[in-house]
Coordinates of C-alpha atoms and ligand atoms in Angstrom, one line a residue:
M1 CA 0.0 0.0 0.0
S2 CA 3.0 2.2 0.2
Y3 CA 3.2 4.9 -2.5
T4 CA 6.8 5.9 -2.7
K5 CA 7.3 7.7 -6.0
R6 CA 5.1 9.4 -8.6
D7 CA 5.5 8.0 -12.1
D8 CA 5.9 11.4 -13.7
G9 CA 8.6 12.4 -11.2
R10 CA 6.5 15.1 -9.4
K11 CA 6.9 15.8 -5.7
F12 CA 3.8 14.8 -3.7
D13 CA 2.7 18.5 -3.4
E14 CA 3.5 19.4 -7.0
L15 CA 0.9 20.3 -9.7
R16 CA 1.1 19.0 -13.2
K17 CA 2.3 21.4 -15.8
I18 CA -0.3 24.0 -16.4
K19 CA -1.2 25.9 -19.6
A20 CA -3.9 28.5 -19.9
K21 CA -5.2 30.8 -22.6
V22 CA -8.2 33.1 -23.0
G23 CA -10.2 34.0 -26.1
V24 CA -10.1 30.5 -27.5
V25 CA -13.7 30.5 -28.7
K26 CA -14.2 33.6 -30.8
R27 CA -18.0 33.5 -30.9
A28 CA -18.4 33.4 -27.2
D29 CA -18.6 36.5 -24.9
G30 CA -15.7 35.0 -22.9
S31 CA -13.7 31.8 -23.2
A32 CA -10.7 30.0 -21.8
M33 CA -8.6 26.9 -22.1
F34 CA -7.1 25.4 -19.0
Q35 CA -4.8 22.4 -19.2
M36 CA -3.3 20.5 -16.2
G37 CA -1.0 17.7 -17.5
D38 CA -3.0 15.7 -20.0
T39 CA -6.4 17.1 -18.9
I40 CA -7.7 19.9 -21.1
A41 CA -10.9 21.9 -20.5
I42 CA -12.4 24.6 -22.6
A43 CA -15.0 26.9 -21.2
S44 CA -17.1 29.4 -23.0
V45 CA -19.5 32.0 -21.6
Y46 CA -22.6 33.5 -23.2
G47 CA -24.5 36.3 -21.6
P48 CA -25.9 37.7 -19.5
R49 CA -28.8 37.3 -21.9
E50 CA -32.6 37.1 -21.5
L51 CA -33.6 33.8 -20.0
H52 CA -36.1 31.7 -21.9
P53 CA -38.6 30.3 -21.2
R54 CA -39.6 33.4 -19.2
F55 CA -41.1 31.6 -16.3
L56 CA -37.6 30.5 -15.3
Q57 CA -36.5 34.2 -15.0
N58 CA -35.8 35.6 -11.5
P59 CA -36.7 39.3 -11.3
E60 CA -34.2 39.8 -8.5
R61 CA -31.1 38.1 -9.8
G62 CA -29.5 36.4 -12.8
V63 CA -29.2 32.7 -13.2
L64 CA -25.8 31.0 -13.6
R65 CA -26.2 27.9 -15.7
C66 CA -23.2 25.5 -16.2
N67 CA -23.0 22.7 -18.6
Y68 CA -20.1 20.2 -18.2
D69 CA -19.5 17.8 -21.0
M70 CA -16.8 15.3 -22.0
A71 CA -16.0 14.9 -25.6
S72 CA -16.4 11.3 -27.0
F73 CA -12.7 11.4 -28.0
S74 CA -11.5 12.7 -24.7
V75 CA -10.8 9.3 -23.2
T76 CA -9.2 6.1 -24.6
E77 CA -12.4 4.1 -25.0
R78 CA -15.0 6.3 -26.9
K79 CA -17.3 7.9 -24.5
K80 CA -21.0 7.8 -25.3
P81 CA -22.0 11.3 -26.2
G82 CA -24.7 13.3 -24.4
P83 CA -25.6 14.0 -20.8
S84 CA -25.2 11.4 -18.0
R85 CA -25.7 11.3 -14.3
R86 CA -22.0 12.1 -13.8
S87 CA -22.1 15.2 -16.1
T88 CA -25.3 16.4 -14.5
E89 CA -23.7 16.2 -11.1
I90 CA -20.5 17.9 -12.2
S91 CA -22.5 20.7 -13.9
L92 CA -24.4 21.3 -10.7
V93 CA -21.3 21.4 -8.4
T94 CA -19.6 23.7 -10.9
E95 CA -22.5 26.1 -10.7
K96 CA -22.2 26.1 -6.9
A97 CA -18.4 26.5 -7.0
L98 CA -18.7 29.6 -9.1
A99 CA -22.0 31.3 -8.2
S100 CA -20.9 32.9 -5.0
V101 CA -18.2 35.1 -6.6
I102 CA -20.5 36.5 -9.3
D103 CA -22.7 39.6 -8.7
L104 CA -25.8 38.0 -10.1
D105 CA -28.1 40.7 -8.5
L106 CA -26.8 43.0 -11.3
F107 CA -28.5 40.9 -14.0
P108 CA -32.2 40.3 -13.1
N109 CA -34.2 38.1 -15.5
T110 CA -31.1 36.9 -17.3
V111 CA -29.0 33.8 -17.6
I112 CA -25.2 33.5 -17.8
D113 CA -24.5 30.2 -19.7
V114 CA -21.2 28.5 -19.1
F115 CA -20.3 25.6 -21.4
I116 CA -17.4 23.4 -20.3
E117 CA -16.1 20.9 -22.7
I118 CA -13.4 18.4 -21.7
I119 CA -11.5 17.6 -24.8
Q120 CA -8.8 15.4 -23.2
A121 CA -9.3 13.6 -19.9
N122 CA -6.7 12.3 -17.5
A123 CA -8.4 12.9 -14.1
G124 CA -9.2 16.2 -12.4
T125 CA -11.6 17.2 -15.2
R126 CA -14.2 18.9 -13.0
C127 CA -11.4 21.0 -11.4
A128 CA -9.8 22.0 -14.7
G129 CA -13.4 22.9 -15.9
I130 CA -13.9 25.1 -12.9
S131 CA -10.6 26.9 -13.3
A132 CA -11.3 27.4 -17.0
A133 CA -14.9 28.6 -16.4
A134 CA -13.7 31.2 -13.8
M135 CA -11.3 32.6 -16.3
A136 CA -13.9 32.6 -19.1
L137 CA -16.3 34.5 -16.8
A138 CA -13.7 37.1 -16.1
H139 CA -12.8 37.3 -19.8
A140 CA -16.5 37.9 -20.6
G141 CA -16.4 40.9 -18.3
I142 CA -18.8 39.5 -15.8
P143 CA -18.4 41.4 -12.5
M144 CA -16.8 39.0 -10.0
R145 CA -16.0 39.5 -6.3
D146 CA -13.2 37.0 -6.4
M147 CA -11.5 34.4 -8.6
V148 CA -12.0 30.6 -8.3
A149 CA -9.3 28.0 -8.7
A150 CA -9.7 24.3 -8.3
V151 CA -7.5 21.3 -7.9
S152 CA -8.0 17.7 -6.9
V153 CA -6.0 16.3 -4.0
G154 CA -6.2 12.8 -2.6
K155 CA -4.7 9.8 -0.9
V156 CA -2.8 7.5 -3.1
G157 CA -1.7 4.4 -1.1
D158 CA -0.5 5.9 2.1
K159 CA 0.4 9.4 0.8
I160 CA -1.5 12.6 0.4
V161 CA -0.8 14.0 -3.0
L162 CA -1.8 17.0 -5.1
D163 CA -3.3 17.0 -8.5
L164 CA -3.8 13.2 -9.2
D165 CA -3.5 11.9 -12.7
K166 CA -5.7 9.0 -13.9
E167 CA -3.0 6.4 -13.1
E168 CA -2.9 7.7 -9.5
E169 CA -6.7 7.7 -9.3
D170 CA -6.7 4.1 -10.2
F171 CA -3.8 3.1 -7.9
E172 CA -4.5 -0.3 -6.3
E173 CA -8.2 -0.4 -5.2
G174 CA -8.5 3.3 -6.2
A175 CA -7.3 6.4 -4.5
T176 CA -9.3 8.8 -2.4
D177 CA -10.1 11.7 -4.6
I178 CA -10.9 15.1 -3.1
P179 CA -11.7 17.8 -5.6
V180 CA -11.4 21.3 -4.0
A181 CA -12.3 24.7 -5.4
M182 CA -11.4 27.9 -3.5
T183 CA -11.8 31.6 -3.9
A184 CA -8.5 33.4 -4.2
R185 CA -8.7 36.4 -1.9
K186 CA -11.3 35.2 0.7
R187 CA -9.9 31.7 0.6
E188 CA -13.4 30.3 0.9
I189 CA -14.0 26.7 -0.1
T190 CA -16.7 26.6 -2.8
L191 CA -16.4 22.9 -3.7
L192 CA -15.3 20.0 -1.6
Q193 CA -16.1 16.4 -2.6
L194 CA -14.7 13.2 -1.2
D195 CA -14.7 9.9 -2.9
G196 CA -13.0 7.3 -0.7
E197 CA -11.8 7.3 2.9
V198 CA -9.4 9.5 4.9
T199 CA -8.9 10.4 8.5
K200 CA -9.7 13.9 9.8
D201 CA -6.0 14.7 10.0
E202 CA -5.4 13.5 6.5
L203 CA -8.3 15.6 5.2
M204 CA -6.9 18.7 6.9
E205 CA -3.5 18.0 5.3
A206 CA -5.1 17.5 1.9
I207 CA -7.1 20.7 2.2
K208 CA -3.9 22.6 3.1
M209 CA -2.1 21.1 0.1
A210 CA -5.1 22.0 -2.2
R211 CA -5.0 25.5 -0.9
K212 CA -1.3 25.8 -1.9
G213 CA -2.2 24.4 -5.3
C214 CA -5.1 26.8 -5.8
E215 CA -2.8 29.7 -5.0
E216 CA -0.4 28.7 -7.8
I217 CA -3.3 28.2 -10.2
Y218 CA -4.7 31.6 -9.3
K219 CA -1.4 33.3 -10.2
I220 CA -1.5 31.6 -13.6
Q221 CA -5.2 32.6 -14.1
V222 CA -4.4 36.3 -13.3
K223 CA -1.3 36.4 -15.4
T224 CA -3.1 34.9 -18.4
L225 CA -6.0 37.3 -18.1
K226 CA -3.7 40.3 -17.8
E227 CA -1.8 39.3 -20.9
I228 CA -4.8 40.0 -23.2
Y229 CA -4.6 43.7 -22.1
K230 CA -0.9 43.8 -22.7
N231 CA -1.2 42.4 -26.2
G232 CA -4.2 44.7 -27.0
Ligands
LIG301 P1 -12.8 14.0 -12.5 O1 -12.5 14.0 -13.9 O2 -13.3 15.4 -12.0 O3 -11.7 13.5 -11.6 P2 -14.3 11.5 -12.0 O4 -13.6 11.2 -10.7 O5 -15.7 11.2 -12.2 O6 -14.1 13.1 -12.3 O7 -13.5 10.8 -13.2 C1 -12.2 10.5 -13.1 C2 -11.5 10.3 -14.4 O8 -12.1 9.1 -15.0 C3 -11.8 11.4 -15.5 O9 -11.0 12.5 -15.4 C4 -11.5 10.6 -16.7 O10 -10.1 10.6 -17.0 C5 -12.0 9.2 -16.4 N1 -13.4 9.1 -16.9 C6 -14.5 9.6 -16.5 N2 -15.6 9.2 -17.2 C7 -15.1 8.4 -18.2 C8 -15.6 7.7 -19.3 N3 -16.9 7.7 -19.5 N4 -14.8 6.9 -20.0 C9 -13.5 6.8 -19.7 N5 -12.9 7.5 -18.7 C10 -13.7 8.3 -17.9

């Protein structure tokens, strides 16, 4: 059960290599690509725009609607296209991870649509999706109180490790996977899921590690967003 060394040579508290870019979907009001290792997410934002059907409108605040989807070609065995229980759950937790930082009261009766497409999956896709979506919302000019970054942390064998890849998720009987999303300035946790078993102390250690990872991700998000203004 002892996990002594990561296959890709990373330290236990080291993120995979990150690449980020905004403006990747020209038709969208805002968009971003976020890649962690071999996991690639693309997020595009449309809105705020009038919500139809109208009975779904809220006269007091806008609605944030997230849609997470995994491309058929994103995994080695072709994935059946279309929504699933898993994608519905991930869409919902993504909404919850992002909604608290957006000033939705400014946009009554409208919807902000966020489409997240995973084009390559190697674990941590919901987290890459959230990090991409937060950047796409900022790129769309949506007023935000804070930024959101997300990373998965977990227990592989006997070790707490940051940013698990698929091989680590599948280690022995399966690792404990803990996706975490956090706001950058207020450091509030907006997503915390746990699939597996850990002790309280291990969970605390994992959250601390995730916090450090999110801080690194946040720096990349901000740097990438600032670059668009530098380059006109
Ligand atoms: P997350 O991607 O957020 O870690 P899960 O724990 O549900 O979410 O999935 C873990 C990983 O399993 C995914 O990142 C992906 O690499 C793989 N996976 C998920 N769904 C499928 C699928 N339908 N076919 C093949 N691999 C999948």
